[in-house]
Structures are given as structure tokens and as C-alpha cells.
Amino acid sequence: MSTQRVPLKSYGRMKEIMTMYYMGAKMAEGTDQKLAWITSGAPVELLYAMDVIPLYPENHAAMAGASRMADALCEAAEDRGFCRDLCSYARTDLGAIFTGTSPIGGLPRPDFLLCCNNICGTVTKWYQELQRIWDVPLIFIDAPYQYGMDDEPHAVDYMTAQMEEAMEAIAAATGKPFNRDKFEEVLDLSERAAALWRQVQGLLAHRPAPMNSFDTFIHLGPIVTLRGTQICIDYYEQLLAELHERVADGIAAVPGEKHRLGWDNLAIWHKIKELSTRFGERGAALVVSTYPESFCYQAPDIYGGDRLRRFAATYIGGYINHGLEYRERDLASMVEKFHLDGFVMHSNRSCRAYSFGQYELARRLEEKHGIPTLMLEADMNDTRTWSDEQANTRIDAFLESLDARK
Amino acid sequence: MSGEALYAGVDAGSATTKAVLTDAAGAVRGSAVVPSGARLADAAARALDAALHAAGAARGDVARLVATGYGREKVPGSDRAVTEITCHARGVASVFPGARGVVDIGGQDSKAIALENGAVRRFEMNDKCAAGTGRFLEVMARTLEIPLAEFGPRALRSADPAKLSSTCTVFAESEVISLLAQDRAVEDILAGVCRAVAGRAGSLAARVRVQPPCVMTGGVALNSGVVRFLEEALGLPLELPEFPQTMGALGAALIAAETAAART
């Protein structure tokens, strides 16, 4: 078995796809091609059904974070009066608009906005701000928070009605009737992509894991931005094939894998490489995360073939729109499926909706499921909340305590 | 050179650097505490040499050295770096074999550890803030012109501890100055400061759910005022080691001796 880390071959193709996607969008600016800005959890299939190019301020902000541009952009937003306690994705993107700078020179101007509050409440106000800045239509989908284990039927009714309304609104924004046939095709493509992404995640249950969650965070790009296109499917088929090969050849993401860990919350984009190295050098592989898992969620098939209802249910489902009992069940099933020794909780200063309840979940994981947790206080983009030495001591001490348990 | 193999633990902390030497059986043969200053490697060397001097030994007698503390990766001659969490737990478990909790308040950090059979079960550390640490006490001692050694005993004389509302070292300093301006007794202010530090550490301890017997370590354990208020906050008595500052270095030395034994 190799002791060197073997990089994923598919990485190059992914970079190519993402570059093409952003170039395509940049070139479309000012043409008849419609562009919409969309939140990460919103039903993008509605846009692809109408040949609208979706652009994700959140993904854009993550790129700025990974390339360490986020602090300056956040400060630009703070200079305009946006509070430092506001989500750093919002501040990064607003800063990019105000300064016209970002890793790709800013996102192209949107023709309209599509916002769904199934990921947090912040996006509601953030997109209202974008509406004021760009003076374009804002289409808003209100996803009721799900406190229980199963999706409430009235919530599914409410979401379904809003999906119908969103179709009409997108038709009005694009000046053509909503294409239901194309929507069905896009749904097929989207479901296939989600299934492939799920299979990719599932392969990480293998010992040793052929890829780790730090890689998964990077390979999220296509499933977020291109879900509902053939390119997305082709990419994950390629990645899946490579992972099968790695499993067959015994190639581990972390050679000498000793500890298997889960990760909760978004990546810490500005430290992703350092963290990957630190955990990896100490034999710890991150093999599952609630974050990439969110993008392969599909509501159970209990709607008697009514695809729109199931589609609507999918968009109120997912980890982050659910209460503690649901989250605990998800975490516990990850512990079992992925043979975890511990869980890392990124307590993310920017993302209250995600970080809420982590201490309680940590307590339950330990007391009910025997899984120790590490709480890492940080922020996905804003490096000003980070201290290398403090984080490193916590990580090292946590891994030492796992060593002692073995 | 005595010729007997010794095992060294060097705890490179933010305020002080500690060294402990043990023999192969884990008996302490020498120890030292020196100020860390700006040059970490020098402080580590000074601490080690002072401990060797106390043990009547020389550098060549050190068979293995484990470094811990914030400067653990930078200690010259170290065979291995281990975090202060693991080392404090190890040190405490050797002195108090049945201990189930550790509250450590050092120069710039504080931590709480829940132990199970001598091993770390859970831990919490203070986050990016000097409030609730030794540095906080040092700043307050300077502001009030009180030697650190008198801090605790004088705080314990207060019948009416002042309430400090700020949890930030810098802002608490100005709060203390305003209390002085209001002619509050120095003892009351000292007691208020001790209670503030204890409150911070107490909440860390509550998060890891420490159980008795619980041991307090770190330089702040030398402050009887903080100890008393921390006992109140936790609702349990604290065991105090004879040398609370060197528990981490002791743990490191014991780990050095154990890993050396495991190799031979």
C-alpha cells in the first residue's frame, strides 16, 4: 500500500467544468441569455427547465474564501454598514459587488433572483438587498422549518403551491411560458446526478476511504451549480469510476487511515488545505459530512407518482431545515454507516442555522452513541475568527484522545 | 553525569516554561519553572538545565524528551510533541489516581478535562480570549499594584466581592479603575476579579461535566481566591497538587518514560 497521498485524477476535469460554467455565465452577460442568482438550497431545476443560467453567490463567496480574498471583501461590505455579525458569504458577495473584485472579477449581473429560505433566514434579507442593488425581480420560496421527523403534509402543500407560483414568475421574468416538458427532463437529470453524488459519498464508507471530506467539499461544485444538466452526470460518473478503481487498488485518501471522522457544517474554506494536511498527517480521515450530503437529499417516494409534490418535499427536507431529533438521527446513521470514531463540529460563526444545537448534538452523540466530538470554533470565510495555534491544539488533543481509546 | 537514564517533560507555556525530569519508574528527580520571555527555545533550554541541575544530572542523561504547551513543536531536542491536554491529564492521573476532572488555568489559556480511568474523555478550552486566565489576573494585579502572591489571600478577606460586568481583560481593567475611583475596597475588587476568572473556568468545566474528585492545575491554582470561587461555582471541592504549575511537564516526562519503555 502506498504511503504517499495520491491525488484524484478527476480534479482537473472538475476545475475545467467549473471554469467553463463561470466563463459561459460571464460571456452571457448583456446577451439575450437570462441569468439568475440563486441560493444554494433553492430549486435550480426550475431555472434549467427555462434555459436560465443559475449563479450561486454562496459558491462564488466560497471561491473567494478558498483564495483568501474574503476578508478584504467582507471589510468592503462592513465599510458600507453591513454588520460584522452578518453571514460572511453575504458580506463577501456584497463586498464583491461594491468593489467589482473576486476570483472571477465578480458575478455577472442577474436578470432576476431566486431565493429559498430552506437553508437559513439570512438569505431572505440578503436577497432583498440584492433586489435593491440590481433592481430586478425577486422570486421567493418560503420553506417552513420541519420540527419533526417527517415532512408535514400541509408544508408540502404550501411548497407545491409556491413551486407553481415560481414557475409563473420565472415565465414572466423570461418572457416565455414555463416549459413543463423540459422541467420533467431536467428533473430526470437532477435525480440521476443526486443519485450519483450519493453513490460517491457512499463509497467513502469503504475502509480505507478512497476520498475524504476535504476533497468532497471541493467536488461539490458541479452538484450545486449544474444539477439538472448532463455535464453534471458525466462528471460524477467519471468520479465514481475513479473511486471504484481506488477502492479496488486499495488507494486511501489518508494513507495509514487510523481514525474515521465525520464533519458537521460548512467547510472552513480559508484553511481547507492546512486542515486536510493536519488531520491526514495524524492518520485521521474525514469520511462523511452533513454538508455535501445535503446536496443528494431526495424526499421519500410517498407522493403516488406526483413528481411536483415530491420535488416540493425535497426542498423542505434536508438536514439544515430540520430540528434536533432529525439531525441526531442523521448523525447517528452516519456514525454507523461510515464506521466513525468521532465527529468534528465546525461551530460556524456565520451560519447560525447550521451551528444551532451542536453542543446538544455533541452531548447526545457521546452519551447515546459513544462518539466523541471536537468543537472547532471558526467561520467558513472570515479568517478573523481563526487562530491557528488554538485550533491546532484542539485538533491534536482530540486525536490523541482517540489514540488513547484504541 | 550520573549515568542513570532520565526522562524529560518540557511544557513551553505562554507565560512560563516548565521542565520535569523523572527516572524510568516515573519518580520525579528534578523540576524547574522559568519565565518564557520572547525566546521560546532559550526558555526551554533554561528550564531543562535548571531541572537537570536540581537532579544533579547533565544533558547526556536525558534519554527521551517530550514537549508540550503552546511551544511544543519548537522545543529543541524534543523527541515528540504531545498536547497539554493529554499531558495535564497524564500528570494529574499519576498524582491523583482516581481523579475524574481537571481544571487548568494557565497564563493564556484555561481548560477543563473530564477523565475516565486516567484518560481524556472530553475537554474544552477557552476561546481566543484572555479573560478567565492567568494573564487577566496579572493585568489586574498590576493595575491594583498588588503582588501576585497577595492576590488570593487579600481577595478572601472581602465580605462583599465587587461585580465585574465585563468579560474582556481590556475592558475589565477600565472597570477596575472606575471601581477604584468609587473608593471600593481593594479586597472587594480582588475578590470580584477572582470570581470573574472562576466563572469563566467554571463554565468550561460545566461543559465537559466534570465530576469529583476534581483537580485544579496551572499557575492560577496558586491563587487561593480563584480556587475558593471556583469551588463555589462548581459546587465541589478541588484537589490541589503540591506543584500545580508543573503538572503538564510531569505528564510529558511520564509519557517520555512510558514510550521509551514500550520501545525497548
XYZ file of C-alpha atoms in Angstrom:
670
model
C 0.000 0.000 0.000
C 1.247 3.441 -0.891
C 2.188 5.774 1.940
C 2.013 8.812 -0.327
C -1.231 10.639 -0.898
C -2.485 10.002 -4.410
C -4.405 12.987 -5.775
C -7.727 12.450 -7.524
C -7.383 12.443 -11.303
C -10.885 13.813 -11.776
C -9.935 17.031 -10.055
C -8.612 18.533 -13.306
C -11.877 17.795 -15.116
C -13.858 19.365 -12.286
C -11.825 22.555 -12.467
C -12.365 22.616 -16.216
C -16.142 22.205 -15.819
C -16.374 24.946 -13.221
C -14.230 27.296 -15.324
C -16.420 26.649 -18.373
C -19.528 27.228 -16.298
C -18.339 30.578 -14.961
C -16.928 31.657 -18.343
C -20.204 30.740 -20.017
C -22.096 32.843 -17.498
C -19.703 35.782 -17.820
C -19.984 35.703 -21.605
C -23.761 35.585 -21.411
C -23.931 38.893 -19.571
C -25.583 41.526 -21.729
C -26.939 38.974 -24.261
C -30.451 37.520 -24.541
C -29.361 34.654 -22.311
C -31.092 35.027 -18.948
C -29.092 34.797 -15.728
C -30.474 34.310 -12.243
C -28.779 34.437 -8.862
C -29.953 31.623 -6.654
C -29.474 30.392 -3.080
C -27.681 27.065 -2.623
C -30.770 25.228 -1.420
C -33.234 26.606 -3.983
C -34.919 24.511 -6.719
C -32.455 25.116 -9.545
C -34.341 22.677 -11.801
C -36.901 25.442 -12.396
C -34.150 27.555 -13.943
C -32.581 24.843 -16.098
C -36.068 24.000 -17.372
C -36.212 27.532 -18.770
C -32.585 27.653 -20.025
C -31.696 30.231 -17.408
C -28.080 30.084 -16.186
C -28.091 29.882 -12.375
C -25.358 31.679 -10.451
C -24.661 30.992 -6.813
C -23.414 33.877 -4.699
C -22.627 31.303 -1.994
C -20.392 29.259 -4.286
C -18.811 32.463 -5.513
C -18.149 33.530 -1.922
C -16.645 30.125 -1.115
C -14.222 30.578 -4.033
C -13.226 33.942 -2.596
C -12.774 32.277 0.799
C -10.597 29.484 -0.571
C -8.457 32.036 -2.416
C -8.181 34.166 0.756
C -9.905 37.169 -0.766
C -12.874 37.055 1.567
C -11.537 39.242 4.390
C -10.993 42.231 2.122
C -14.437 41.762 0.549
C -16.093 41.380 3.962
C -14.409 44.587 5.076
C -15.683 46.371 1.967
C -19.228 45.354 2.945
C -18.601 46.361 6.571
C -17.426 49.779 5.364
C -20.882 50.202 3.820
C -22.510 49.498 7.149
C -23.107 45.743 6.989
C -22.600 44.308 10.445
C -19.638 42.048 11.093
C -22.038 39.558 12.664
C -23.767 39.082 9.326
C -23.030 35.858 7.407
C -19.586 36.064 5.786
C -20.910 34.700 2.469
C -23.326 37.631 2.330
C -20.582 40.106 3.258
C -18.132 38.531 0.784
C -20.602 38.784 -2.085
C -21.836 42.242 -1.219
C -18.177 43.273 -0.994
C -17.568 41.745 -4.425
C -20.444 43.802 -5.848
C -19.220 47.016 -4.207
C -15.591 46.561 -5.292
C -16.069 44.652 -8.541
C -13.410 42.180 -7.430
C -13.467 38.441 -6.766
C -11.527 35.413 -8.056
C -13.562 35.742 -11.275
C -13.928 39.511 -11.300
C -17.424 39.446 -9.808
C -20.562 37.580 -10.813
C -22.382 38.744 -13.940
C -25.448 40.894 -13.389
C -28.637 38.881 -12.761
C -31.896 39.233 -14.694
C -33.764 38.024 -11.651
C -33.219 36.391 -8.241
C -34.463 33.073 -6.872
C -34.301 32.719 -3.113
C -35.435 29.850 -0.892
C -35.119 30.143 2.881
C -34.710 26.383 3.421
C -31.057 26.965 4.337
C -31.385 29.966 6.661
C -33.284 33.150 7.354
C -30.365 35.356 6.377
C -30.899 34.750 2.659
C -34.295 36.448 2.908
C -32.785 39.804 3.826
C -29.664 39.231 1.743
C -31.710 38.742 -1.432
C -33.905 41.729 -0.624
C -30.679 43.713 -0.533
C -29.646 42.213 -3.878
C -33.041 43.179 -5.266
C -32.450 46.782 -4.172
C -28.954 46.783 -5.665
C -29.837 45.219 -9.034
C -33.449 46.379 -9.294
C -34.608 43.027 -10.710
C -37.491 40.687 -9.783
C -37.030 38.573 -6.644
C -38.780 35.220 -6.625
C -39.048 33.953 -3.102
C -39.897 30.459 -1.868
C -40.718 30.181 1.813
C -39.825 26.735 3.162
C -41.402 26.013 6.549
C -38.979 24.664 9.132
C -39.618 20.992 9.882
C -39.539 20.312 13.590
C -40.463 16.648 13.432
C -39.067 13.611 11.655
C -41.484 13.516 8.726
C -42.430 16.313 6.350
C -45.737 17.879 7.380
C -48.361 17.366 4.617
C -49.550 20.973 4.928
C -45.972 22.146 4.467
C -45.679 20.031 1.329
C -48.973 21.551 0.049
C -47.629 25.017 0.755
C -44.324 24.297 -1.026
C -46.084 22.726 -4.016
C -48.271 25.795 -4.442
C -45.184 28.002 -4.274
C -43.391 25.892 -6.895
C -46.357 26.518 -9.219
C -46.164 30.236 -8.476
C -42.402 30.257 -9.028
C -42.921 28.666 -12.452
C -45.272 31.504 -13.367
C -42.883 34.107 -12.020
C -39.946 32.630 -13.952
C -42.132 32.566 -17.075
C -42.846 36.259 -16.561
C -39.175 37.060 -15.900
C -38.014 35.226 -19.031
C -40.929 36.304 -21.237
C -41.888 32.762 -22.294
C -44.311 30.159 -20.944
C -42.924 27.707 -18.409
C -41.722 24.582 -20.195
C -43.204 21.634 -18.255
C -41.783 19.015 -20.614
C -38.275 20.357 -20.246
C -38.846 20.543 -16.490
C -39.587 16.795 -16.443
C -36.366 16.129 -18.378
C -34.372 18.335 -16.026
C -35.874 16.507 -13.039
C -34.665 13.210 -14.514
C -31.168 14.613 -14.934
C -31.201 16.144 -11.473
C -32.334 12.927 -9.805
C -29.648 10.951 -11.637
C -26.961 13.422 -10.601
C -28.113 13.333 -6.967
C -28.094 9.527 -7.051
C -24.538 9.527 -8.415
C -23.408 12.023 -5.802
C -24.986 9.778 -3.172
C -23.034 6.816 -4.547
C -19.830 8.871 -4.471
C -20.464 9.671 -0.791
C -21.397 6.064 -0.095
C -18.033 4.790 -1.340
C -16.346 6.689 1.469
C -17.806 4.099 3.848
C -15.109 1.794 2.490
C -12.095 1.186 4.723
C -9.774 2.886 3.883
C -11.841 5.682 2.368
C -10.824 6.381 -1.256
C -11.547 10.101 -0.868
C -12.040 12.301 2.178
C -14.496 15.038 3.039
C -11.980 17.792 2.345
C -11.987 16.528 -1.266
C -15.764 16.174 -1.167
C -16.122 19.862 -0.273
C -14.204 20.740 -3.445
C -16.072 18.241 -5.609
C -19.404 19.759 -4.547
C -19.148 22.395 -7.272
C -20.975 20.576 -10.085
C -23.793 19.115 -7.937
C -24.572 22.574 -6.575
C -24.274 24.605 -9.758
C -25.006 22.142 -12.588
C -27.631 19.853 -11.019
C -30.117 19.133 -13.813
C -27.572 19.063 -16.654
C -25.873 16.191 -18.464
C -22.406 17.634 -17.715
C -23.059 17.104 -14.021
C -23.990 13.455 -14.564
C -20.968 12.807 -16.796
C -18.687 14.301 -14.202
C -19.938 12.230 -11.285
C -19.869 9.080 -13.428
C -16.187 9.791 -14.062
C -15.503 10.498 -10.384
C -17.423 7.405 -9.296
C -15.449 5.217 -11.714
C -12.193 6.635 -10.388
C -13.265 5.974 -6.798
C -14.208 2.390 -7.645
C -10.717 1.980 -9.088
C -9.151 3.454 -5.977
C -11.130 1.065 -3.794
C -10.065 -1.877 -5.963
C -6.412 -0.752 -5.850
C -6.541 -0.029 -2.110
C -5.703 3.661 -2.584
C -6.555 5.561 0.581
C -7.269 9.283 0.803
C -5.293 9.167 4.031
C -2.580 6.502 3.810
C -2.465 4.509 7.029
C -6.021 5.577 7.915
C -6.296 5.254 11.688
C -9.312 7.329 12.693
C -12.511 7.867 10.722
C -14.301 11.118 11.420
C -17.471 12.919 10.427
C -17.644 16.672 9.832
C -20.630 18.855 10.591
C -21.257 22.247 8.978
C -19.666 24.046 6.042
C -16.000 23.756 5.175
C -13.561 26.304 6.608
C -12.598 27.429 3.122
C -9.591 29.514 4.066
C -7.993 26.612 5.975
C -9.129 23.644 3.946
C -5.659 22.660 2.766
C -3.987 23.075 6.154
C -6.740 21.142 7.922
C -6.616 18.364 5.366
C -2.857 18.082 5.961
C -3.104 18.295 9.744
C -5.769 15.606 10.069
C -4.167 13.484 7.340
C -0.667 13.542 8.850
C -2.151 12.251 12.072
C -3.893 9.374 10.330
C -7.380 10.869 10.568
C -9.648 10.658 7.549
C -12.829 12.694 7.330
C -15.168 10.307 5.590
C -18.595 11.889 5.792
C -20.058 15.336 6.230
C -23.566 16.616 6.728
C -22.747 19.406 4.265
C -22.131 17.587 0.932
C -24.785 15.088 1.985
C -27.355 17.905 1.818
C -27.000 18.046 -1.947
C -28.089 14.492 -2.539
C -31.160 14.592 -0.374
C -34.348 13.439 -2.031
C -37.727 13.246 -0.350
C -39.091 9.719 0.078
C -41.247 8.468 -2.780
C -44.558 8.651 -0.945
C -46.488 11.003 -3.204
C -48.090 8.445 -5.513
C -46.091 9.454 -8.576
C -46.845 13.160 -8.165
C -43.396 14.400 -9.126
C -44.046 18.043 -8.333
C -45.124 17.196 -4.783
C -42.075 15.043 -4.223
C -39.919 17.819 -5.698
C -41.534 20.308 -3.325
C -40.985 17.958 -0.378
C -37.324 17.564 -1.336
C -36.839 21.289 -0.914
C -38.227 21.445 2.615
C -36.269 18.350 3.542
C -32.588 18.151 4.152
C -30.547 18.385 7.285
C -30.441 22.104 7.860
C -34.200 22.723 7.671
C -34.827 20.202 10.450
C -34.852 20.116 14.230
C -32.609 18.308 16.667
C -34.246 14.864 16.663
C -33.922 14.628 12.897
C -30.323 15.861 12.996
C -29.424 13.382 15.710
C -30.893 10.537 13.661
C -28.901 11.630 10.600
C -25.672 11.875 12.566
C -26.232 8.529 14.252
C -26.850 6.821 10.930
C -23.632 8.344 9.561
C -21.738 7.040 12.585
C -22.938 3.560 11.800
C -22.731 3.558 8.016
C -19.308 5.182 7.830
C -17.782 3.389 10.859
C -16.907 6.630 12.614
C -14.603 7.035 15.597
C -15.503 10.680 16.185
C -17.235 13.765 14.867
C -15.796 17.213 14.184
C -18.278 20.028 14.694
C -17.382 23.235 12.957
C -19.189 25.788 15.081
C -19.548 28.310 12.299
C -19.907 31.897 13.429
C -21.558 32.795 10.137
C -24.086 30.015 9.988
C -26.404 30.016 12.984
C -28.966 27.854 11.249
C -26.370 25.129 10.913
C -24.468 25.618 14.169
C -27.557 25.767 16.338
C -27.819 22.794 18.653
C -24.311 21.478 18.048
C -23.426 21.297 21.742
C -26.579 19.328 22.422
C -25.959 17.074 19.421
C -22.383 16.553 20.611
C -23.681 15.541 24.031
C -26.163 13.086 22.517
C -23.549 11.630 20.159
C -21.308 10.939 23.087
C -23.814 9.799 25.666
C -26.157 7.826 23.430
C -23.852 6.689 20.661
C -20.420 6.646 22.331
C -18.928 9.039 19.769
C -16.571 11.787 20.993
C -16.726 15.169 19.305
C -14.378 18.043 18.655
C -15.836 21.544 18.565
C -13.900 23.836 16.223
C -14.930 27.461 16.507
C -14.393 29.177 13.201
C -16.054 30.779 10.220
C -16.311 29.447 6.686
C -14.891 32.639 5.143
C -13.907 35.245 7.705
C -10.344 34.444 8.807
C -10.536 36.993 11.597
C -12.276 34.463 13.821
C -9.492 31.926 13.384
C -6.424 31.230 15.493
C -4.058 28.558 14.138
C -2.485 27.668 17.436
C -5.752 27.300 19.322
C -7.323 25.193 16.597
C -4.233 23.004 16.190
C -4.026 22.263 19.910
C -7.670 21.219 19.942
C -7.277 19.003 16.895
C -4.098 17.358 18.197
C -5.572 16.822 21.661
C -8.728 15.327 20.179
C -6.761 12.908 18.005
C -4.544 11.984 20.974
C -7.661 11.179 22.960
C -8.859 8.959 20.091
C -5.448 7.230 20.083
C -5.892 6.570 23.792
C -9.275 4.941 23.174
C -7.977 2.483 20.577
C 26.813 12.838 34.663
C 25.090 10.374 36.947
C 24.661 7.812 34.169
C 21.066 6.953 35.034
C 18.615 7.468 32.169
C 16.226 10.337 32.845
C 13.018 11.294 31.067
C 12.241 14.917 30.444
C 8.983 16.789 30.001
C 9.160 20.400 28.866
C 5.966 22.457 28.947
C 6.518 25.586 26.863
C 3.661 27.778 28.059
C 2.795 31.339 27.132
C 3.867 32.830 30.476
C 6.236 30.247 31.962
C 8.218 27.283 30.724
C 8.339 24.247 32.966
C 10.631 21.207 32.957
C 10.322 17.975 34.933
C 12.719 15.026 34.988
C 11.723 11.566 36.090
C 13.513 8.261 36.251
C 12.342 5.197 34.340
C 9.885 4.367 37.130
C 8.293 7.806 36.942
C 9.711 9.243 40.179
C 10.395 12.972 39.940
C 14.124 13.762 40.076
C 14.086 17.475 39.335
C 11.889 20.278 38.140
C 12.026 23.971 37.271
C 9.790 26.875 36.267
C 11.231 29.823 34.310
C 9.583 32.807 32.597
C 9.038 32.095 28.891
C 10.077 35.529 27.668
C 10.277 36.159 23.958
C 12.665 33.349 23.018
C 10.944 30.074 23.431
C 13.913 27.842 22.651
C 16.076 29.681 25.203
C 13.397 29.335 27.880
C 13.096 25.609 27.164
C 16.866 25.204 27.486
C 16.957 27.239 30.695
C 14.124 25.249 32.251
C 15.697 21.943 31.278
C 19.124 22.948 32.576
C 17.642 24.161 35.867
C 15.760 20.874 36.284
C 18.937 18.914 35.434
C 20.846 20.967 37.985
C 18.217 20.149 40.617
C 18.532 16.466 39.713
C 22.328 16.599 39.744
C 22.366 15.374 36.162
C 23.520 16.555 32.747
C 22.028 16.825 29.271
C 23.545 13.492 28.281
C 21.415 11.751 30.905
C 18.165 12.640 29.149
C 17.112 9.502 27.304
C 13.960 10.962 25.863
C 12.235 14.329 25.871
C 8.547 15.036 25.281
C 7.498 18.642 24.685
C 4.088 20.104 25.411
C 2.395 23.515 25.703
C 1.899 26.137 23.020
C 5.549 25.977 22.021
C 5.639 22.173 21.872
C 6.675 21.995 18.233
C 9.590 24.382 18.789
C 11.325 22.846 21.821
C 14.926 21.936 20.846
C 15.901 18.298 21.243
C 12.318 17.104 21.613
C 11.576 13.524 20.567
C 7.849 14.043 20.416
C 5.229 16.758 20.835
C 2.086 15.975 22.835
C -0.668 18.491 23.622
C -1.035 19.958 27.070
C -4.493 18.363 27.325
C -3.064 14.863 27.226
C -0.068 15.836 29.398
C -2.102 17.509 32.135
C -4.402 14.520 32.231
C -1.411 12.177 32.488
C 0.281 14.274 35.174
C -2.874 14.534 37.252
C -3.667 10.842 36.917
C -0.241 9.991 38.334
C -0.598 12.263 41.385
C -4.345 11.694 41.928
C -5.051 8.222 40.509
C -8.830 8.426 40.959
C -9.280 11.938 39.509
C -12.227 12.431 37.154
C -11.840 16.107 36.367
C -9.088 18.656 35.750
C -9.459 22.413 35.605
C -6.256 24.026 34.401
C -5.822 27.779 34.346
C -2.550 28.858 32.835
C -1.084 32.094 31.590
C -3.127 32.467 28.461
C -5.466 29.584 28.358
C -7.758 27.658 30.549
C -9.123 24.217 30.015
C -11.368 21.671 31.588
C -10.856 17.953 31.113
C -13.139 15.076 32.031
C -11.116 11.956 32.797
C -12.088 8.339 32.639
C -9.638 5.802 34.023
C -6.896 8.393 33.703
C -7.553 9.072 30.009
C -9.076 12.154 28.390
C -12.775 11.680 27.828
C -13.799 15.247 26.918
C -12.106 18.608 27.020
C -12.882 22.272 26.465
C -10.532 25.206 26.110
C -11.124 28.928 26.367
C -11.556 30.578 23.023
C -9.420 33.421 21.695
C -9.796 35.495 24.823
C -7.547 36.124 27.802
C -10.403 36.679 30.259
C -10.507 33.799 32.704
C -6.752 33.165 32.508
C -3.610 33.985 34.458
C -2.959 36.930 32.174
C -6.194 38.511 33.364
C -5.012 38.222 36.975
C -1.599 39.647 36.100
C -3.151 42.670 34.406
C -5.424 43.271 37.383
C -2.582 42.821 39.895
C -0.567 45.424 38.013
C -3.491 47.833 37.854
C -4.138 47.445 41.580
C -0.401 47.407 42.441
C -0.740 44.180 44.385
C 1.953 41.455 44.276
C 0.511 38.248 42.761
C 1.309 36.319 45.944
C -1.025 38.586 47.955
C -3.835 38.456 45.415
C -5.659 35.403 46.732
C -5.274 35.926 50.494
C -6.456 39.536 50.239
C -9.384 38.608 47.990
C -10.511 36.110 50.614
C -10.798 38.921 53.169
C -13.626 40.518 51.192
C -17.161 40.197 52.546
C -18.711 41.881 49.521
C -16.975 40.992 46.236
C -17.387 43.644 43.518
C -19.256 42.602 40.435
C -17.334 42.912 37.183
C -19.737 43.024 34.297
C -17.189 42.927 31.515
C -15.781 39.611 30.386
C -12.934 41.224 28.446
C -9.498 41.750 30.054
C -9.004 45.134 28.469
C -12.437 46.481 29.348
C -12.394 44.884 32.800
C -9.223 46.842 33.517
C -11.042 50.121 32.961
C -13.919 48.778 35.031
C -11.498 48.101 37.874
C -10.136 51.627 37.568
C -13.637 53.021 37.829
C -14.312 50.856 40.894
C -11.168 52.331 42.458
C -12.458 55.785 41.617
C -15.649 54.887 43.502
C -13.500 54.021 46.554
C -14.408 50.346 46.530
C -12.120 48.410 48.884
C -9.212 46.769 47.050
C -10.158 43.446 48.686
C -13.643 43.600 47.161
C -12.221 44.326 43.732
C -9.680 41.492 44.049
C -12.468 39.140 45.078
C -14.549 40.325 42.105
C -11.657 39.597 39.747
C -11.153 36.133 41.239
C -14.839 35.411 40.889
C -14.814 36.531 37.245
C -11.921 34.190 36.416
C -13.569 31.349 38.318
C -16.833 31.955 36.467
C -15.156 31.559 33.111
C -13.325 28.385 34.066
C -16.459 27.104 35.797
C -18.455 27.316 32.586
C -15.784 25.339 30.702
C -15.896 22.737 33.450
C -19.679 22.582 33.268
C -19.491 21.967 29.521
C -17.349 18.871 29.973
C -19.465 17.877 33.006
C -16.547 17.360 35.423
C -17.179 15.033 38.335
C -15.385 14.837 41.670
C -12.636 14.167 42.514
C -11.572 17.206 40.513
C -8.036 18.611 40.450
C -7.000 22.159 39.717
C -3.691 22.724 37.928
C -1.788 25.600 36.342
C -0.258 28.679 37.882
C -3.626 30.146 38.843
C -4.160 27.257 41.281
C -1.662 29.183 43.445
C -4.302 31.906 43.849
C -6.440 30.858 46.818
C -9.141 33.380 45.894
C -9.779 31.845 42.464
C -9.704 28.370 43.987
C -12.392 29.283 46.528
C -14.701 30.911 43.963
C -14.173 28.076 41.515
C -15.162 25.571 44.180
C -18.304 27.616 44.736
C -19.046 27.811 41.009
C -18.566 24.076 40.533
C -20.254 23.095 43.769
C -17.455 20.654 44.524
C -14.123 20.741 46.362
C -10.915 20.995 44.331
C -7.831 18.898 44.976
C -4.619 20.875 44.678
C -1.309 19.309 43.695
C 1.776 20.420 45.597
C 3.198 21.867 42.358
C 0.215 22.775 40.174
C 2.327 24.560 37.556
C 4.385 21.546 36.579
C 1.565 19.008 36.076
C 1.796 19.290 32.280
C 5.577 18.900 32.251
C 5.265 15.961 34.637
C 2.756 14.319 32.299
C 5.115 14.887 29.374
C 8.024 13.309 31.294
C 5.869 10.301 32.208
C 4.840 9.880 28.575
C 8.542 10.056 27.609
C 9.360 7.298 30.096
C 6.414 5.137 29.012
C 7.043 5.399 25.277
C 10.734 4.664 25.872
C 9.757 1.571 27.859
C 7.368 0.473 25.132
C 10.174 0.669 22.572
C 12.726 -1.433 24.428
